[in-house]
Coordinates of C-alpha atoms and ligand atoms in Angstrom, one line a residue:
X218 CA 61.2 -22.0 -103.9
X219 CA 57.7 -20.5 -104.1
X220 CA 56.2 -23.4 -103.2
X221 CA 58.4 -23.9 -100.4
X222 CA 57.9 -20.4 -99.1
X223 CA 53.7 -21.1 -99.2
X224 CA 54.0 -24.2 -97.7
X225 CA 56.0 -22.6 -94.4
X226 CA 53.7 -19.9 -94.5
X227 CA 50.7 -22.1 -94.3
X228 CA 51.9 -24.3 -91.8
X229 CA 53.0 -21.4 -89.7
X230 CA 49.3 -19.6 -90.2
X231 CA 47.9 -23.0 -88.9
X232 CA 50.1 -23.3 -85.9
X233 CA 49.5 -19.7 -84.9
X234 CA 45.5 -20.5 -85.3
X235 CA 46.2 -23.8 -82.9
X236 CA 48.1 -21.8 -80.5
X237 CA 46.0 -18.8 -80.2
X238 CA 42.9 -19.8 -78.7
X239 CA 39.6 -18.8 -79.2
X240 CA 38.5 -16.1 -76.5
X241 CA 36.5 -17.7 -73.6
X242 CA 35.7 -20.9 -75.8
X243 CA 34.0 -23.7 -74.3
X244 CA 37.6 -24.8 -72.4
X245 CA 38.2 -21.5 -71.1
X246 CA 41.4 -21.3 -68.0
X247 CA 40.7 -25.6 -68.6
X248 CA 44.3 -26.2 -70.0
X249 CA 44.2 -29.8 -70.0
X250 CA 42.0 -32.9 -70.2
X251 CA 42.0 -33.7 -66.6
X252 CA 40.8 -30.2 -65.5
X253 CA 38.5 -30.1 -68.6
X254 CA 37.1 -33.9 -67.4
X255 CA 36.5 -32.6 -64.3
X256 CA 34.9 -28.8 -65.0
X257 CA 32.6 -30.3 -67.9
X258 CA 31.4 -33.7 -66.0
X259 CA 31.6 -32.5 -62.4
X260 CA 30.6 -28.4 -61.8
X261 CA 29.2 -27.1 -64.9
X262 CA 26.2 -28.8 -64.8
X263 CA 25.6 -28.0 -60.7
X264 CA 22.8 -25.2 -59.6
X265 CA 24.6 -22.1 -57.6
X266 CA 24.1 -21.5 -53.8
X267 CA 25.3 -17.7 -53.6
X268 CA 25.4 -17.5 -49.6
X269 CA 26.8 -13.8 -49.6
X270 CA 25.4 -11.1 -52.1
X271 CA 24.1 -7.7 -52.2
X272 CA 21.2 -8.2 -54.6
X273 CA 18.5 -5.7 -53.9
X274 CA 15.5 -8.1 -52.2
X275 CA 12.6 -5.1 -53.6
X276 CA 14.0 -5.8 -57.2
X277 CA 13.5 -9.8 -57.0
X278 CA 10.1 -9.5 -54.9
X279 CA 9.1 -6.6 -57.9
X280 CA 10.6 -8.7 -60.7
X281 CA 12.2 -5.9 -61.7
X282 CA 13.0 -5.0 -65.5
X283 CA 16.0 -3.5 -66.9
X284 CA 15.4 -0.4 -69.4
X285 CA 19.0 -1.6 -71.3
X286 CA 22.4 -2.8 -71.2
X287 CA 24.0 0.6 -69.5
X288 CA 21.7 0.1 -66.7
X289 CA 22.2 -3.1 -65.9
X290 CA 25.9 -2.7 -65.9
X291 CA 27.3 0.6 -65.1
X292 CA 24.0 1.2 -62.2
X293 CA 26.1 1.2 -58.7
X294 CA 29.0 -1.2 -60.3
X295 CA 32.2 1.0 -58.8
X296 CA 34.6 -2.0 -60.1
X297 CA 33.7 -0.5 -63.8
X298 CA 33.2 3.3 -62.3
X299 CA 37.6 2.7 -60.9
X300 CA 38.2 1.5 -64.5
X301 CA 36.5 4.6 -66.4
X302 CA 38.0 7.1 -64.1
X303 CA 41.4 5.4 -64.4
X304 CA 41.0 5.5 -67.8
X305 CA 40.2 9.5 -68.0
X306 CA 36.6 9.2 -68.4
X307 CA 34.7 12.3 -66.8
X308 CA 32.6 11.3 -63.7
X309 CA 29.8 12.7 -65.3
X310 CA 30.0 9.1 -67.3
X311 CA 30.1 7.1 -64.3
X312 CA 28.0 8.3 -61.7
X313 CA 26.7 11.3 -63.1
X314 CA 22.2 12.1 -63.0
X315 CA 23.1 14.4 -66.1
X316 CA 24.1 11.6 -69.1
X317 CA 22.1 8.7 -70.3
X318 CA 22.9 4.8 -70.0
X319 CA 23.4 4.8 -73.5
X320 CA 26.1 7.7 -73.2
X321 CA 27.9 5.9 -70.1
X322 CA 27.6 2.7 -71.8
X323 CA 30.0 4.6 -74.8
X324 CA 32.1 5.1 -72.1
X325 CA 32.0 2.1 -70.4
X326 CA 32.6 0.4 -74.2
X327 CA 35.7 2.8 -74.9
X328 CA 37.1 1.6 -71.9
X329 CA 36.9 -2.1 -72.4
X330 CA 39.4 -3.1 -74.9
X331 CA 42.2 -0.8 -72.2
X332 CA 40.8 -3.4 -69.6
X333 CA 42.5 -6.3 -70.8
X334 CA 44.2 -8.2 -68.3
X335 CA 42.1 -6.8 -65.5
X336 CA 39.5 -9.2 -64.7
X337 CA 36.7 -6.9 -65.9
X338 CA 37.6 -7.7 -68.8
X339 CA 36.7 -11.6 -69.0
X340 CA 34.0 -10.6 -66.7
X341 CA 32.7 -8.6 -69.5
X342 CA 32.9 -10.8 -72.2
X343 CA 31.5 -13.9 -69.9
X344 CA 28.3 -12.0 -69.3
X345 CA 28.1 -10.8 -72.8
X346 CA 28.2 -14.5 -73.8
X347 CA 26.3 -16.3 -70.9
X348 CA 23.5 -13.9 -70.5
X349 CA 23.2 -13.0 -73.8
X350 CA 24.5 -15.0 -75.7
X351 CA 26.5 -12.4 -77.8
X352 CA 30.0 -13.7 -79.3
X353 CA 31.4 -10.3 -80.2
X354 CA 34.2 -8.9 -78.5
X355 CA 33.4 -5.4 -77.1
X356 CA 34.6 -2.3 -78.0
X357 CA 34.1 1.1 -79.6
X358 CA 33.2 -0.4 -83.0
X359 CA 31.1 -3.4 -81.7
X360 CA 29.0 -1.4 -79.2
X361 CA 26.3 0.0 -80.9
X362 CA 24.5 -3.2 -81.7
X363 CA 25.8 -5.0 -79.1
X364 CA 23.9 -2.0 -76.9
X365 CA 20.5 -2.9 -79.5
X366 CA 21.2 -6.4 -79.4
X367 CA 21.1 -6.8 -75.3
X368 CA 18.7 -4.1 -75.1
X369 CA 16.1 -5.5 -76.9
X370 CA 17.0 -9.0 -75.1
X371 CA 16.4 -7.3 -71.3
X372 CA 12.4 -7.1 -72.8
X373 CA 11.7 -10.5 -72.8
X374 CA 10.6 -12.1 -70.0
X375 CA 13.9 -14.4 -69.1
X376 CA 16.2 -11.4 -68.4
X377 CA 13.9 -9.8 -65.3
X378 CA 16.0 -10.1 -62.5
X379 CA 13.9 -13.7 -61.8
X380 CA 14.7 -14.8 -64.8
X381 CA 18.3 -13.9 -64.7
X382 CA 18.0 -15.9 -61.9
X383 CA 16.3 -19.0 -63.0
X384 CA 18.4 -18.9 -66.3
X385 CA 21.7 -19.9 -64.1
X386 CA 20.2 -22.1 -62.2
X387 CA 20.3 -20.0 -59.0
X388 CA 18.9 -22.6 -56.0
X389 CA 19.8 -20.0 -53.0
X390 CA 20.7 -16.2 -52.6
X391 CA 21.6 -14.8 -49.2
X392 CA 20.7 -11.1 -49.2
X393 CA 22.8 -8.5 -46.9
X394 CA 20.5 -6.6 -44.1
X395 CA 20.2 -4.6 -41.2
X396 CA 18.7 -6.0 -38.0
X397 CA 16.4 -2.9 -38.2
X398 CA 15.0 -4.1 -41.8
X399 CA 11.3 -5.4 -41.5
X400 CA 12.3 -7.8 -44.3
X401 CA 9.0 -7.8 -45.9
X402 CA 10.4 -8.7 -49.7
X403 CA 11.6 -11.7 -48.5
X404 CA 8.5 -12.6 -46.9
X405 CA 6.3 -11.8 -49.9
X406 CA 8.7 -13.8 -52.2
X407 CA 8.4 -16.8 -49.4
X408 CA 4.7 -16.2 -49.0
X409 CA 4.3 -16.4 -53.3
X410 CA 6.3 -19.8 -53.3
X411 CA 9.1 -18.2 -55.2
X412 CA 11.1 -21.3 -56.1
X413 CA 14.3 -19.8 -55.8
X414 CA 15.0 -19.6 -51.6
X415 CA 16.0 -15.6 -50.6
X416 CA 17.0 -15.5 -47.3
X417 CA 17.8 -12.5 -45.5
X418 CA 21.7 -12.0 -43.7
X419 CA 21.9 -9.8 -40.6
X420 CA 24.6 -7.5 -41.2
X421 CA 24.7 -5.4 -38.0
X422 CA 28.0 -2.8 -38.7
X423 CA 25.4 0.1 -37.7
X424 CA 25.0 -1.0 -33.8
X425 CA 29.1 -0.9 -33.4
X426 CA 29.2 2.2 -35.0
X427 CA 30.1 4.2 -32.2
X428 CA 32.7 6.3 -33.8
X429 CA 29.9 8.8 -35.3
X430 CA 28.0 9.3 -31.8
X431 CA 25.2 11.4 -34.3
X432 CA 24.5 8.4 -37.1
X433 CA 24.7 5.7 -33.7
X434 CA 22.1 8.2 -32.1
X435 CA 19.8 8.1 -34.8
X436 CA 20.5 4.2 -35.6
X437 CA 19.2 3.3 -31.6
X438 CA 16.1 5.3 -32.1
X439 CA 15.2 3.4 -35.1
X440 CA 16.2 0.1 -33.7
X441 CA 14.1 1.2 -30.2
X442 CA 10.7 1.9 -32.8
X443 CA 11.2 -1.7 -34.8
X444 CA 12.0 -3.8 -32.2
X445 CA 9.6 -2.1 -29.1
X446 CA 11.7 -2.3 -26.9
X447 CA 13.2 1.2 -25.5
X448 CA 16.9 1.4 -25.7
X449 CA 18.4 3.1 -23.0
X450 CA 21.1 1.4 -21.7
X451 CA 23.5 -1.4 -23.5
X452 CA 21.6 -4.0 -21.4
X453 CA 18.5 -3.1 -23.5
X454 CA 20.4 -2.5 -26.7
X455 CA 21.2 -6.1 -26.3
X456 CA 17.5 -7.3 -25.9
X457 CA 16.5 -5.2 -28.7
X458 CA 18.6 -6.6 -30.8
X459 CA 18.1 -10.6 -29.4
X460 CA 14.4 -9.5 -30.7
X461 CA 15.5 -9.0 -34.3
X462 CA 17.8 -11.8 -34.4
X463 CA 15.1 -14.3 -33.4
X464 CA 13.1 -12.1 -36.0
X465 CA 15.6 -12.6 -38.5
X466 CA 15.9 -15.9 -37.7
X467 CA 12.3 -17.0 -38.3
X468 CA 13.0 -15.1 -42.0
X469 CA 14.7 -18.1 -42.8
X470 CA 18.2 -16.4 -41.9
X471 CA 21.0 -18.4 -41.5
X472 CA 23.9 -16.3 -41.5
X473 CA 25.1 -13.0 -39.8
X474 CA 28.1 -10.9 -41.6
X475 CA 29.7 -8.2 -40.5
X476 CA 32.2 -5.6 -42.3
X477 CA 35.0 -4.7 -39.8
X478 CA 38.4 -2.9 -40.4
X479 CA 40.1 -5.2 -38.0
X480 CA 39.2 -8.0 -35.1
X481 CA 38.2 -6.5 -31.7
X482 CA 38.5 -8.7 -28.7
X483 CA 39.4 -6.3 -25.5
X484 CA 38.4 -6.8 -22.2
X485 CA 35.9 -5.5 -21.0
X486 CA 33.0 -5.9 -18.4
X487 CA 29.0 -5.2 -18.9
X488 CA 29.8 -2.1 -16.4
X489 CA 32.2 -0.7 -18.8
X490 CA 30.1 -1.5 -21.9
X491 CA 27.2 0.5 -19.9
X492 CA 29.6 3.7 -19.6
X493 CA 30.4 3.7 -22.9
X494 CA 26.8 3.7 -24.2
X495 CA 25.9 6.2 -21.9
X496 CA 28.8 8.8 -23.1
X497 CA 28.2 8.1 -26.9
X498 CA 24.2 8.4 -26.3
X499 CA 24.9 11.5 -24.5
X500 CA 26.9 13.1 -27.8
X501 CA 30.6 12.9 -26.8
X502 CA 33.0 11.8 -29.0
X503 CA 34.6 8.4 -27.9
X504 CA 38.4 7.6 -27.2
X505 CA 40.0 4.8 -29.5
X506 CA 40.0 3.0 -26.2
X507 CA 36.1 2.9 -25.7
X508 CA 35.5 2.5 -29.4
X509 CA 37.5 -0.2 -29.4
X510 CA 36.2 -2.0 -25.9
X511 CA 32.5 -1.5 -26.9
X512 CA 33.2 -3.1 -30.7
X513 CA 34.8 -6.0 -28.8
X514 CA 31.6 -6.1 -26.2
X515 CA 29.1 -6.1 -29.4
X516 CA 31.4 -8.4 -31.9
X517 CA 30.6 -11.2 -28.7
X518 CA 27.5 -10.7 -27.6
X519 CA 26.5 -10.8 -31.4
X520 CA 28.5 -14.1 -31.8
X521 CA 26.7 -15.5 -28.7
X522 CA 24.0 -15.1 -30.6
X523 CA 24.6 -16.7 -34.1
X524 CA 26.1 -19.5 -32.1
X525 CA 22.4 -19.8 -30.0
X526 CA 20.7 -20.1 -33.4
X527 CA 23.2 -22.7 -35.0
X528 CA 23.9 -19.4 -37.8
X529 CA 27.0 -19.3 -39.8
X530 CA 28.8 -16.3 -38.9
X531 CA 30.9 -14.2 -41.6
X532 CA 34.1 -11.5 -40.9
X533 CA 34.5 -9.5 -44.0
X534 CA 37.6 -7.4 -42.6
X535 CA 40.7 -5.4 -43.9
X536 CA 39.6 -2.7 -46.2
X537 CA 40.8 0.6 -45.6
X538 CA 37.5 2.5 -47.2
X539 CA 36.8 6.2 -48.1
X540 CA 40.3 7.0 -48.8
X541 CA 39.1 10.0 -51.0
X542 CA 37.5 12.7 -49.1
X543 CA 37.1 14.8 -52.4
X544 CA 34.7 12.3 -53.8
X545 CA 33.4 10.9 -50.2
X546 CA 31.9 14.2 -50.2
X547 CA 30.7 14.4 -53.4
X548 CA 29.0 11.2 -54.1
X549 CA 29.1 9.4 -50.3
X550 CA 30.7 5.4 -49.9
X551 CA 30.6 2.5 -51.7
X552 CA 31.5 4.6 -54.8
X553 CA 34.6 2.7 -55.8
X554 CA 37.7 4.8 -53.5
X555 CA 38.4 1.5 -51.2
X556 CA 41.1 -0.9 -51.4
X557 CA 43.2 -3.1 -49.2
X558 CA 44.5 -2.1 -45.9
X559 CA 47.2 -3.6 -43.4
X560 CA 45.6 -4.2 -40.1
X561 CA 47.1 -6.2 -37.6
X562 CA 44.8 -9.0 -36.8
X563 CA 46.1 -12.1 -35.5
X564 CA 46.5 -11.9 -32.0
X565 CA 43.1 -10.3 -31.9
X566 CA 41.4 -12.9 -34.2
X567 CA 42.3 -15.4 -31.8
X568 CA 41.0 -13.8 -28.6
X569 CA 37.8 -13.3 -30.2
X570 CA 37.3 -16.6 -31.7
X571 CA 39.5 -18.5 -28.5
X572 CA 36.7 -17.0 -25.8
X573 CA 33.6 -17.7 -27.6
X574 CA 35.6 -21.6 -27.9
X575 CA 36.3 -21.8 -24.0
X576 CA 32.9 -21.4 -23.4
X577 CA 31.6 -23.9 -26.1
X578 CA 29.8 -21.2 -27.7
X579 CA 32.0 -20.5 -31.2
X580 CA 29.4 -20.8 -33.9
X581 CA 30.4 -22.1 -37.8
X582 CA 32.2 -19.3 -39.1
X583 CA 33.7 -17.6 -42.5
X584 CA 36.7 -15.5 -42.3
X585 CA 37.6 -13.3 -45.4
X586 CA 40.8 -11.5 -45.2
X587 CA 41.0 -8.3 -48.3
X588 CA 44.9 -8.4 -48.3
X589 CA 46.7 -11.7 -49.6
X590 CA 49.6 -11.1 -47.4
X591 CA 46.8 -12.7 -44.8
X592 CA 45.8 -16.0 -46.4
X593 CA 48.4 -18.3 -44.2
X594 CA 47.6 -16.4 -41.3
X595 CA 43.9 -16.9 -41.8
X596 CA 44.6 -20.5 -43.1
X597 CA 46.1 -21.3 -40.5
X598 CA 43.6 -19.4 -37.4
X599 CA 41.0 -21.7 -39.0
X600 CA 42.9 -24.6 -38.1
X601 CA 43.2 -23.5 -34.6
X602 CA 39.4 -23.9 -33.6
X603 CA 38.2 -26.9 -36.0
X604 CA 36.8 -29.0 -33.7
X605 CA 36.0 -32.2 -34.8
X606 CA 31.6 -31.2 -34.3
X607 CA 31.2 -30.0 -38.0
X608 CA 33.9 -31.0 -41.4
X609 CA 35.1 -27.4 -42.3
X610 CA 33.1 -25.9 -38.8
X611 CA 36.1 -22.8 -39.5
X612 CA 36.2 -22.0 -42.9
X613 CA 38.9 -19.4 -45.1
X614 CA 36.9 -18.0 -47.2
X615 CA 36.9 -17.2 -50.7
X616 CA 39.0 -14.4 -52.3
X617 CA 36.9 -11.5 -51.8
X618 CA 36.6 -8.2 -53.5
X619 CA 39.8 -7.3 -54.9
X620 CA 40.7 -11.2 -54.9
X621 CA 38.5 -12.4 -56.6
X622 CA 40.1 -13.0 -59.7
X623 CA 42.4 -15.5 -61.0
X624 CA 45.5 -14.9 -59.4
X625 CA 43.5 -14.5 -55.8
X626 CA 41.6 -17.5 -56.1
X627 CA 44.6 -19.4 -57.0
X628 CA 46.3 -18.1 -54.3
X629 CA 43.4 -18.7 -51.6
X630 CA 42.9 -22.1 -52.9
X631 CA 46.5 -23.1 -52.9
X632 CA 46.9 -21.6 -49.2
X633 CA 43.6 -23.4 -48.0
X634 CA 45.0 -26.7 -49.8
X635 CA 48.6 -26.6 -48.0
X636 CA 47.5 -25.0 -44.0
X637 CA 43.7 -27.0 -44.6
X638 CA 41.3 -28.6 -46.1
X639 CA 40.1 -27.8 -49.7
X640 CA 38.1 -30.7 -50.0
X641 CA 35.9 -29.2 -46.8
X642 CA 35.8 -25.6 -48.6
X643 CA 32.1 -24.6 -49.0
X644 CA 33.3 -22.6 -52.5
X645 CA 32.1 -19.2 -54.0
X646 CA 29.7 -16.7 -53.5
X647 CA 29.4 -13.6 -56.3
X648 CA 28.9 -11.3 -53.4
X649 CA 27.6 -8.5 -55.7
X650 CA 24.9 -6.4 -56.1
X651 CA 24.3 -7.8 -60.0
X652 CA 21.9 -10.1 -61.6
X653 CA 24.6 -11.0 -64.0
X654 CA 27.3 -11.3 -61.8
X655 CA 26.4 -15.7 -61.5
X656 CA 29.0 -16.4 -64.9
X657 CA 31.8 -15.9 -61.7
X658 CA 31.4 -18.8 -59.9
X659 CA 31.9 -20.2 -63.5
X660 CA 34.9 -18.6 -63.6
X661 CA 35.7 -19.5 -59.9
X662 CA 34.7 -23.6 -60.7
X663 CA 36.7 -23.6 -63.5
X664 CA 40.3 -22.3 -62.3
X665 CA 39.5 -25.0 -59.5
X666 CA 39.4 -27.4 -62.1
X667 CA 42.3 -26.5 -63.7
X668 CA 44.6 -26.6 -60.6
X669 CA 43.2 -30.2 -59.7
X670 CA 44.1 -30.9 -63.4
X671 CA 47.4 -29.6 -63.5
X672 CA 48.0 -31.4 -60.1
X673 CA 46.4 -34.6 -62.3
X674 CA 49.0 -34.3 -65.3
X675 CA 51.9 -33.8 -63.3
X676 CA 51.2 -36.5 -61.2
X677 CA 51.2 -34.8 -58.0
X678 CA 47.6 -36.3 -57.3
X679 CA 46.5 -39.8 -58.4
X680 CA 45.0 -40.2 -61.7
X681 CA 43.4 -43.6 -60.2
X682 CA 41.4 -41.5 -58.0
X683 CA 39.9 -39.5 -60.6
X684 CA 36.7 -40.4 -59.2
X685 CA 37.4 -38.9 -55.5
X686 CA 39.1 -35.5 -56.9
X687 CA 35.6 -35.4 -59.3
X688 CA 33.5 -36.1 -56.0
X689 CA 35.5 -33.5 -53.9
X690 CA 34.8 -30.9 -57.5
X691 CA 31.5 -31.0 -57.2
X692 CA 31.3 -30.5 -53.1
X693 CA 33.6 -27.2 -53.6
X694 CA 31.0 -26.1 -56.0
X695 CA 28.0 -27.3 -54.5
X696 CA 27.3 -29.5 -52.0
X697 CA 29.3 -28.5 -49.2
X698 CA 27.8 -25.2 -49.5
X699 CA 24.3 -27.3 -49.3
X700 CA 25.2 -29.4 -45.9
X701 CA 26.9 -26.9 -44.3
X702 CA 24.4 -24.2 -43.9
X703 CA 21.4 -26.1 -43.6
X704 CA 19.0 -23.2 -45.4
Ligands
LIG1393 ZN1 29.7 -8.4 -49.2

């Protein structure tokens, strides 16, 4: 009886071990051999063009150095700041001048193990383990030496933000900047041969922004002092900002972005535009009616642009930001009170993408939508303007921001896959403001592996053309990133 009883219990202790897998193990999200055959032989091996990011150009051009794990993570990272405060840690622990990284790295380390499920969670643990090369699981207990462990790591010379760089393989990084930036990090990193290419993105939200008349004010003297010519009517705003473009554009930039709440694509004529300038120049507040007309003048003239220079142009739109006024006030944007609004876009997407068309002047272009309720709609505006000139020339882009975890990029793939193409989709970006932040388009390769292979064992693709679905793999993780910018 004894025996028997061991025996069970021993064979029950082994099938718990084989169905509990080890955390983030070399077949991590790969649940079978077809997506593992594909992941391990096709995309993990591939360098990583990240075409949308916020890395700071000063800190790569400076090489800069990072005093210790709490820095690195919890400096400006408002996805772990909205975890800490959700999780009753005082501010003071997340964006606070009075307590140390080590202290707000306590906090951060308390907060972990409540993170599970959220994607900050694997996030965590995939940096820990790709960076660093640290096994442990983090948590209260585990933090102290992990903190020592990392800490003492950030000295050497592979973990300056270069070397994070270099370390995953990094060929391409597409910085985010304002038309009035003179851009001269990326010309001393181009100047010193850097091998790594830093291009500059001209992110113009600042010339729309007519809804502060003040901030716009100020913006248009700046832009009149860097670009030398005097703005003093939208005619010349135009010019001045042509002059930047083709400045940006001999920077080696490739791609404009802008950050919108919705699509604006009003009538309007260059007399209209001009009476609008003149009233927000002048101080008044604008009507929604003339905010709205001169964001639709600008968002085309700006596309005329891009499409001049052969640029990729990217729409960021749908986030509802700055919802708390409390801590707006307190500690300004970007601090982690945004999240997903419900604009209507549709009809206005089209306008603006259908005029720049009639006139043959609609440049490549990335559309990322922040709520999921828009990925068919956005799926399917795509395939509206493709137009035969370039494979993918509209593109849905990749779950962004709050998507861009598993569930999102699942659900962007599979809408791209049933309204498109996925085998035209130029893949992921980390669009972050980390140099650790390059283990996600790990995480983003492999659960596209893993939804080719579950396709592959339930024979809803063809196993015979294994090596087509590996081919198509290792475009969506690299090379149709590669041929369709031309950096
Ligand atoms: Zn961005």
């Amino acid at each position: 009886m004894i025996v028997t009883w061991y025996v069970c219990f021993v064979s029950e202790s082994i099938q718990k071990e084989q169905l509990m897998r080890e955390f983030i193990n070399e077949d991590f999200l790969l649940q079978d051999d077809a997506a593992r055959k594909l992941y391990h032989d096709h995309s993990a091996g591939l360098p990583i063009i990240d075409y949308h990011c916020h890395l700071n150009p000063e800190y790569i051009a400076n090489d800069r150095r990072f005093d210790n794990l709490g820095q690195l993570w919890l400096e400006g990272d408002h996805y772990k700041w909205r975890a800490m405060r959700a999780n009753g840690i005082s501010e003071k622990y997340c964006t606070g001048k009075e307590t140390t990284d080590r202290e707000k790295f306590a906090k951060w380390a308390d907060t972990v193990p409540f993170t599970m499920r959220n994607p900050l969670y694997a996030w965590t643990h995939l940096e820990l383990k790709r960076v660093f090369g640290v096994d442990k699981i983090l948590n209260p207990a585990t933090a102290p030496e992990i903190y020592e462990e990392c800490t003492a790591l950030l000295q050497e010379p592979g973990f300056s933000a270069r070397g994070l760089m270099k370390k995953f393989r990094v060929e391409v990084v597409c910085t985010t900047d304002d038309p009035v930036d003179d851009l001269k990090h990326h010309k001393r990193l181009r100047d010193e041969g850097f091998e790594i290419k830093v291009l500059p993105t001209w992110r113009p939200d600042k010339a729309m922004a007519v809804e502060d008349p003040e901030k716009f004010r100020n913006y248009i003297k700046q832009l009149s002092e860097v670009s030398g010519t005097e703005v003093k009517n939208f005619n010349s705003l135009i010019e001045a900002l042509r002059k930047r473009h083709l400045y940006f554009s001999e920077s080696g930039c490739r791609l404009s972005d802008h950050g919108i709440e919705q699509f604006y694509a009003d009538d309007y004529t260059p007399a209209e535009a001009e009476i609008i300038f003149k009233k927000v120049i002048s101080g008044n507040i604008l009507s929604e009616t003339d905010i709205s007309k001169f964001k639709s003048a600008m968002l085309h003239e700006l596309a005329l642009m891009d499409w001049e220079k052969g640029w990729t142009q990217q729409f960021h739109y749908g986030a509802i930001r700055n919802n708390n006024s409390r801590f707006m006030n307190l500690l300004g944007p970007d601090a982690g009170f945004d999240s997903i609004g419900d604009f209507t876009v549709a009809k206005n997407l089209s306008r603006f993408l259908d005029r720049l068309d009639m006139n043959g002047k609609l440049a490549k272009t990335i559309l990322y939508n922040l709520n999921p309720g828009d990925n068919e709609l956005v799926a399917t505006m795509a395939g509206n303007f493709q137009d035969g000139t370039v494979p993918g020339k509209i593109q849905f882009g990749s779950g962004w921001w709050f998507l861009d975890q598993e569930t999102g990029i699942i659900n962007q793939l599979n809408s791209l896959s049933l309204l498109g193409l996925l085998s035209r989709f130029v893949g992921m970006l980390t669009d972050s403001r980390s140099f650790v932040s390059y283990p996600r388009h790990e995480y983003f390769r492999r659960v596209l592996c893993n939804l080719l292979g579950e396709d592959l064992a339930k024979g809803k693709l063809p196993s015979s053309e294994m090596a087509f679905i590996g081919k198509m793999v290792e475009d969506i993780s690299y090379y149709n990133a590669k041929n369709y910018f031309g950096f």
